[in-house]
Amino acid sequence: MEGKTERITLSIIIATYNAGTELEACLASIAAQPLRNMEVLVMDGGSTDNTLSILQTHTMPQLRWSSGADEGIYDALNKGIAQARGTWLYFMGADDRLLPGFAELAVRLKDPHTVYYGNSEPYYGAQQPGMELLSGPFSAYRLAKHCMNHQAIIYPAAAFRKYRYNLRYRVYADYALNIMLWGDADLKKEYHAFTITRYNMTGFSAATDDKPFKTDKLQLIRRHMGWWMYMRMRWKQLKKRLQGEPDFWDPAARP
C-alpha cells in the first residue's frame, strides 16, 4: 500500500452512512492485513456524524473517499466499482472486520476470471443468534436455495464488466449478483476454507425486507441458471406452500 504509482491488485470498497462509531475499527482491521498493492475506497452517502472527519484525517496509504447523496448501499458500491483500479474487488460494511484469513485468501488470487470465496464469522453483538450464516463451498444448486455471505467473496473486476448491483433490490442485490455469476460459465468459482471476515448480523439487511427480490428470485434463477434449476426451485416453493412450511424466500410469506 505504498506509492501512488504502484499497481493496484485489490480494491476494498466500503459503503458508509453515519458510520463514525464503526469506521476506525474497520479501517484498522484492513491496515492490519500484511498485503501490498491494495487500495481502500470509502463511498459515503452524505454522513452528518464524524465519518468525514475520520476520513479527512486518516493516514492509511491508498485510501480514497467521496461523500454525497446516493440511492442506498448498492448504489454506493456501484460507484466504488466505477472508481476501483484493482484486478479483484472486495465489499464490506463499516461494521465488518477483516480477519487474518483474508490475507491468506488474498495471496491465492491468481486467475482474473475466477470468483474466490471463503467463510465468514457471524457477530451478533448483544442480540441472540438468529439467522444462520452459511459457510463452505457453494454449488449452483446450493446458491439457488440459499444466499451466501457477500463479505465472504473476493470478486474479479472482470465480473463487473458484465454485471452491476441492481438497485431494485435494497437488501439482496448481492444475492441477485451471485445468481448471475454462478450461472455464468465464463467465470470459475473457487472455495478456500479461510475465515476472512467478521460479519455483523445486526446490520441493515437483518432489519429490512426485500419483497422485490423475493418476487423476482425465481425468474432470476430461470434467466441465469436455466429452466431445470428454475423448475426445481419452483417445485420446492410450491411443496412448502402446500405443506404449510415457512419459506423465507417466498414472496407470499410474511417477512
Short mmCIF file of C-alpha atoms in Angstrom, two decimals:
data_model
loop_
_atom_site.label_atom_id
_atom_site.label_comp_id
_atom_site.label_asym_id
_atom_site.label_seq_id
_atom_site.Cartn_x
_atom_site.Cartn_y
_atom_site.Cartn_z
CA MET A 1 0.00 0.00 0.00
CA GLU A 2 2.80 2.38 -0.77
CA GLY A 3 3.40 4.73 -3.65
CA LYS A 4 0.72 6.17 -5.89
CA THR A 5 2.26 4.64 -9.00
CA GLU A 6 2.18 1.12 -7.57
CA ARG A 7 -0.03 -1.32 -9.45
CA ILE A 8 -3.24 -1.97 -7.52
CA THR A 9 -4.31 -5.61 -7.44
CA LEU A 10 -7.05 -5.49 -4.78
CA SER A 11 -9.69 -2.82 -4.17
CA ILE A 12 -11.67 -2.87 -0.91
CA ILE A 13 -14.91 -0.89 -1.25
CA ILE A 14 -16.82 0.25 1.84
CA ALA A 15 -20.29 1.83 1.77
CA THR A 16 -20.89 4.16 4.73
CA TYR A 17 -23.55 6.42 6.15
CA ASN A 18 -23.18 7.90 9.64
CA ALA A 19 -20.77 5.08 10.48
CA GLY A 20 -18.38 7.04 12.68
CA THR A 21 -18.71 4.68 15.63
CA GLU A 22 -17.53 1.75 13.49
CA LEU A 23 -15.27 3.13 10.79
CA GLU A 24 -11.99 3.47 12.73
CA ALA A 25 -12.06 -0.19 13.79
CA CYS A 26 -12.99 -1.27 10.27
CA LEU A 27 -10.05 0.61 8.74
CA ALA A 28 -7.74 -0.73 11.45
CA SER A 29 -8.71 -4.31 10.54
CA ILE A 30 -7.78 -3.54 6.92
CA ALA A 31 -4.49 -1.86 7.84
CA ALA A 32 -3.55 -4.94 9.89
CA GLN A 33 -3.53 -7.10 6.75
CA PRO A 34 0.04 -7.87 5.58
CA LEU A 35 -0.81 -7.04 1.97
CA ARG A 36 0.63 -4.66 -0.58
CA ASN A 37 -0.87 -3.28 -3.79
CA MET A 38 -4.21 -2.68 -2.09
CA GLU A 39 -6.48 0.37 -2.14
CA VAL A 40 -9.45 1.25 0.05
CA LEU A 41 -12.39 3.20 -1.35
CA VAL A 42 -14.97 4.58 1.08
CA MET A 43 -18.19 5.61 -0.64
CA ASP A 44 -20.13 7.72 1.84
CA GLY A 45 -23.78 8.61 1.44
CA GLY A 46 -23.50 12.12 2.90
CA SER A 47 -22.87 11.43 6.57
CA THR A 48 -23.67 14.06 9.20
CA ASP A 49 -21.74 12.45 12.07
CA ASN A 50 -17.94 12.26 12.43
CA THR A 51 -17.45 9.87 9.49
CA LEU A 52 -15.98 12.56 7.26
CA SER A 53 -13.60 13.89 9.90
CA ILE A 54 -12.25 10.36 10.33
CA LEU A 55 -11.71 10.06 6.58
CA GLN A 56 -10.15 13.53 6.30
CA THR A 57 -7.54 12.82 8.98
CA HIS A 58 -6.82 9.14 8.35
CA THR A 59 -3.29 8.35 7.24
CA MET A 60 -3.87 4.98 5.55
CA PRO A 61 -1.98 4.89 2.23
CA GLN A 62 -4.11 4.38 -0.89
CA LEU A 63 -7.27 5.44 0.94
CA ARG A 64 -9.69 7.32 -1.29
CA TRP A 65 -13.16 8.50 -0.41
CA SER A 66 -16.09 10.56 -1.60
CA SER A 67 -19.27 11.74 0.08
CA GLY A 68 -22.64 12.70 -1.38
CA ALA A 69 -26.23 11.62 -1.69
CA ASP A 70 -26.79 8.13 -3.09
CA GLU A 71 -29.63 5.66 -3.58
CA GLY A 72 -28.51 3.24 -0.91
CA ILE A 73 -25.80 0.69 -0.20
CA TYR A 74 -25.65 -0.87 -3.65
CA ASP A 75 -25.61 2.47 -5.44
CA ALA A 76 -22.58 3.34 -3.29
CA LEU A 77 -20.93 0.04 -4.19
CA ASN A 78 -21.60 0.58 -7.89
CA LYS A 79 -19.92 3.98 -7.60
CA GLY A 80 -16.95 2.31 -5.94
CA ILE A 81 -16.76 -0.25 -8.74
CA ALA A 82 -16.55 2.57 -11.27
CA GLN A 83 -13.54 4.05 -9.45
CA ALA A 84 -11.74 0.82 -8.46
CA ARG A 85 -8.35 0.09 -10.00
CA GLY A 86 -7.86 -3.43 -8.66
CA THR A 87 -7.91 -6.72 -10.54
CA TRP A 88 -10.06 -8.02 -7.67
CA LEU A 89 -12.77 -6.27 -5.66
CA TYR A 90 -13.96 -6.85 -2.11
CA PHE A 91 -17.01 -5.24 -0.47
CA MET A 92 -17.68 -4.65 3.20
CA GLY A 93 -19.64 -2.51 5.64
CA ALA A 94 -18.09 -0.26 8.28
CA ASP A 95 -19.37 -2.65 10.96
CA ASP A 96 -17.48 -5.63 9.46
CA ARG A 97 -13.91 -6.57 10.34
CA LEU A 98 -11.28 -8.32 8.26
CA LEU A 99 -9.67 -11.34 9.94
CA PRO A 100 -6.21 -12.87 9.32
CA GLY A 101 -7.76 -15.37 6.90
CA PHE A 102 -8.42 -12.52 4.47
CA ALA A 103 -4.73 -12.21 3.67
CA GLU A 104 -4.49 -16.00 3.37
CA LEU A 105 -7.14 -15.91 0.65
CA ALA A 106 -5.86 -12.72 -0.98
CA VAL A 107 -2.42 -14.20 -1.71
CA ARG A 108 -4.16 -17.01 -3.61
CA LEU A 109 -5.81 -14.69 -6.12
CA LYS A 110 -4.38 -15.84 -9.43
CA ASP A 111 -6.96 -16.12 -12.20
CA PRO A 112 -8.66 -12.80 -13.10
CA HIS A 113 -11.75 -14.70 -14.26
CA THR A 114 -12.31 -16.61 -11.00
CA VAL A 115 -14.59 -15.73 -8.08
CA TYR A 116 -12.68 -16.62 -4.89
CA TYR A 117 -14.52 -17.12 -1.62
CA GLY A 118 -14.10 -18.38 1.93
CA ASN A 119 -16.08 -18.24 5.17
CA SER A 120 -17.42 -15.51 7.46
CA GLU A 121 -17.62 -15.39 11.23
CA PRO A 122 -21.01 -14.12 12.46
CA TYR A 123 -21.19 -11.31 15.02
CA TYR A 124 -24.46 -10.81 16.91
CA GLY A 125 -23.43 -8.22 19.49
CA ALA A 126 -25.89 -8.18 22.37
CA GLN A 127 -28.59 -9.87 20.30
CA GLN A 128 -29.44 -13.55 20.42
CA PRO A 129 -28.19 -15.56 17.42
CA GLY A 130 -30.84 -15.57 14.74
CA MET A 131 -30.35 -16.28 11.04
CA GLU A 132 -27.59 -18.78 10.30
CA LEU A 133 -24.56 -17.60 8.35
CA LEU A 134 -23.80 -20.30 5.79
CA SER A 135 -20.24 -21.38 5.05
CA GLY A 136 -18.42 -23.94 2.94
CA PRO A 137 -18.43 -24.47 -0.82
CA PHE A 138 -21.47 -23.48 -2.89
CA SER A 139 -22.75 -25.27 -5.96
CA ALA A 140 -25.21 -23.51 -8.25
CA TYR A 141 -27.98 -25.58 -6.63
CA ARG A 142 -26.99 -24.61 -3.09
CA LEU A 143 -26.84 -20.96 -4.11
CA ALA A 144 -30.27 -21.17 -5.77
CA LYS A 145 -31.65 -22.37 -2.41
CA HIS A 146 -29.79 -20.07 -0.05
CA CYS A 147 -27.92 -16.77 -0.03
CA MET A 148 -24.18 -16.87 0.60
CA ASN A 149 -22.47 -14.15 2.57
CA HIS A 150 -21.42 -11.20 0.44
CA GLN A 151 -18.41 -10.48 2.65
CA ALA A 152 -17.03 -13.99 2.13
CA ILE A 153 -16.32 -13.27 -1.55
CA ILE A 154 -13.49 -11.60 -3.45
CA TYR A 155 -14.73 -10.83 -6.95
CA PRO A 156 -12.70 -10.47 -10.14
CA ALA A 157 -13.05 -6.99 -11.64
CA ALA A 158 -13.83 -8.80 -14.91
CA ALA A 159 -17.25 -9.74 -13.48
CA PHE A 160 -18.20 -6.07 -13.31
CA ARG A 161 -17.51 -5.52 -16.96
CA LYS A 162 -20.70 -7.55 -17.45
CA TYR A 163 -22.71 -7.01 -14.27
CA ARG A 164 -23.63 -4.41 -11.64
CA TYR A 165 -25.72 -4.42 -8.48
CA ASN A 166 -29.40 -3.97 -9.35
CA LEU A 167 -30.78 -1.03 -7.35
CA ARG A 168 -34.27 -2.55 -7.48
CA TYR A 169 -33.12 -4.78 -4.62
CA ARG A 170 -32.39 -2.83 -1.43
CA VAL A 171 -31.10 -5.81 0.60
CA TYR A 172 -30.33 -8.73 -1.70
CA ALA A 173 -28.73 -7.13 -4.74
CA ASP A 174 -25.63 -9.13 -3.81
CA TYR A 175 -27.66 -12.37 -3.90
CA ALA A 176 -29.02 -11.39 -7.32
CA LEU A 177 -25.47 -10.70 -8.50
CA ASN A 178 -24.27 -14.09 -7.27
CA ILE A 179 -27.10 -15.89 -9.04
CA MET A 180 -25.90 -14.24 -12.26
CA LEU A 181 -22.26 -15.10 -11.60
CA TRP A 182 -22.88 -18.73 -10.61
CA GLY A 183 -24.85 -19.11 -13.82
CA ASP A 184 -22.03 -17.64 -15.92
CA ALA A 185 -19.81 -20.39 -17.30
CA ASP A 186 -17.12 -17.84 -18.22
CA LEU A 187 -16.40 -17.27 -14.52
CA LYS A 188 -14.89 -20.01 -12.37
CA LYS A 189 -15.68 -20.29 -8.66
CA GLU A 190 -13.04 -21.38 -6.18
CA TYR A 191 -13.56 -22.01 -2.46
CA HIS A 192 -10.83 -21.82 0.19
CA ALA A 193 -11.55 -22.76 3.81
CA PHE A 194 -10.32 -19.50 5.36
CA THR A 195 -12.49 -17.37 7.65
CA ILE A 196 -11.84 -13.98 6.12
CA THR A 197 -14.20 -11.59 7.90
CA ARG A 198 -16.33 -10.97 10.94
CA TYR A 199 -19.76 -10.10 9.59
CA ASN A 200 -22.20 -8.02 11.64
CA MET A 201 -25.51 -9.91 11.73
CA THR A 202 -27.37 -6.93 13.24
CA GLY A 203 -26.97 -4.51 10.33
CA PHE A 204 -29.27 -3.15 7.63
CA SER A 205 -30.05 -6.48 5.96
CA ALA A 206 -31.14 -8.07 9.25
CA ALA A 207 -33.85 -5.45 9.81
CA THR A 208 -35.09 -4.81 6.25
CA ASP A 209 -37.29 -6.92 4.00
CA ASP A 210 -36.73 -7.07 0.22
CA LYS A 211 -40.03 -8.01 -1.37
CA PRO A 212 -38.92 -7.09 -4.94
CA PHE A 213 -36.05 -9.59 -4.76
CA LYS A 214 -38.25 -12.32 -3.32
CA THR A 215 -40.75 -11.65 -6.12
CA ASP A 216 -38.05 -11.81 -8.79
CA LYS A 217 -35.84 -14.58 -7.40
CA LEU A 218 -37.27 -17.49 -9.38
CA GLN A 219 -37.14 -15.56 -12.64
CA LEU A 220 -33.52 -14.58 -11.95
CA ILE A 221 -32.76 -18.27 -11.50
CA ARG A 222 -34.56 -19.13 -14.74
CA ARG A 223 -32.77 -16.41 -16.69
CA HIS A 224 -29.26 -17.11 -15.40
CA MET A 225 -29.25 -20.73 -14.22
CA GLY A 226 -31.66 -22.25 -16.71
CA TRP A 227 -35.09 -23.86 -16.81
CA TRP A 228 -34.12 -27.03 -14.97
CA MET A 229 -32.92 -25.12 -11.92
CA TYR A 230 -35.98 -22.87 -12.12
CA MET A 231 -38.39 -25.82 -12.15
CA ARG A 232 -36.54 -27.45 -9.28
CA MET A 233 -36.79 -24.31 -7.14
CA ARG A 234 -40.38 -23.65 -8.22
CA TRP A 235 -41.38 -27.16 -7.12
CA LYS A 236 -39.65 -26.72 -3.75
CA GLN A 237 -41.52 -23.46 -3.17
CA LEU A 238 -44.90 -24.95 -4.10
CA LYS A 239 -44.24 -28.01 -1.94
CA LYS A 240 -43.51 -25.84 1.10
CA ARG A 241 -46.68 -23.84 0.49
CA LEU A 242 -48.78 -27.00 0.28
CA GLN A 243 -47.21 -28.41 3.43
CA GLY A 244 -47.53 -25.13 5.30
CA GLU A 245 -43.77 -24.91 5.87
CA PRO A 246 -42.11 -21.49 6.28
CA ASP A 247 -40.08 -20.31 3.31
CA PHE A 248 -38.07 -17.13 3.83
CA TRP A 249 -37.71 -16.56 0.08
CA ASP A 250 -41.41 -16.99 -0.77
CA PRO A 251 -42.85 -13.53 -1.61
CA ALA A 252 -46.25 -14.75 -0.38
CA ALA A 253 -44.88 -15.48 3.09
CA ARG A 254 -44.81 -12.91 5.86
CA PRO A 255 -41.38 -11.34 6.50
#
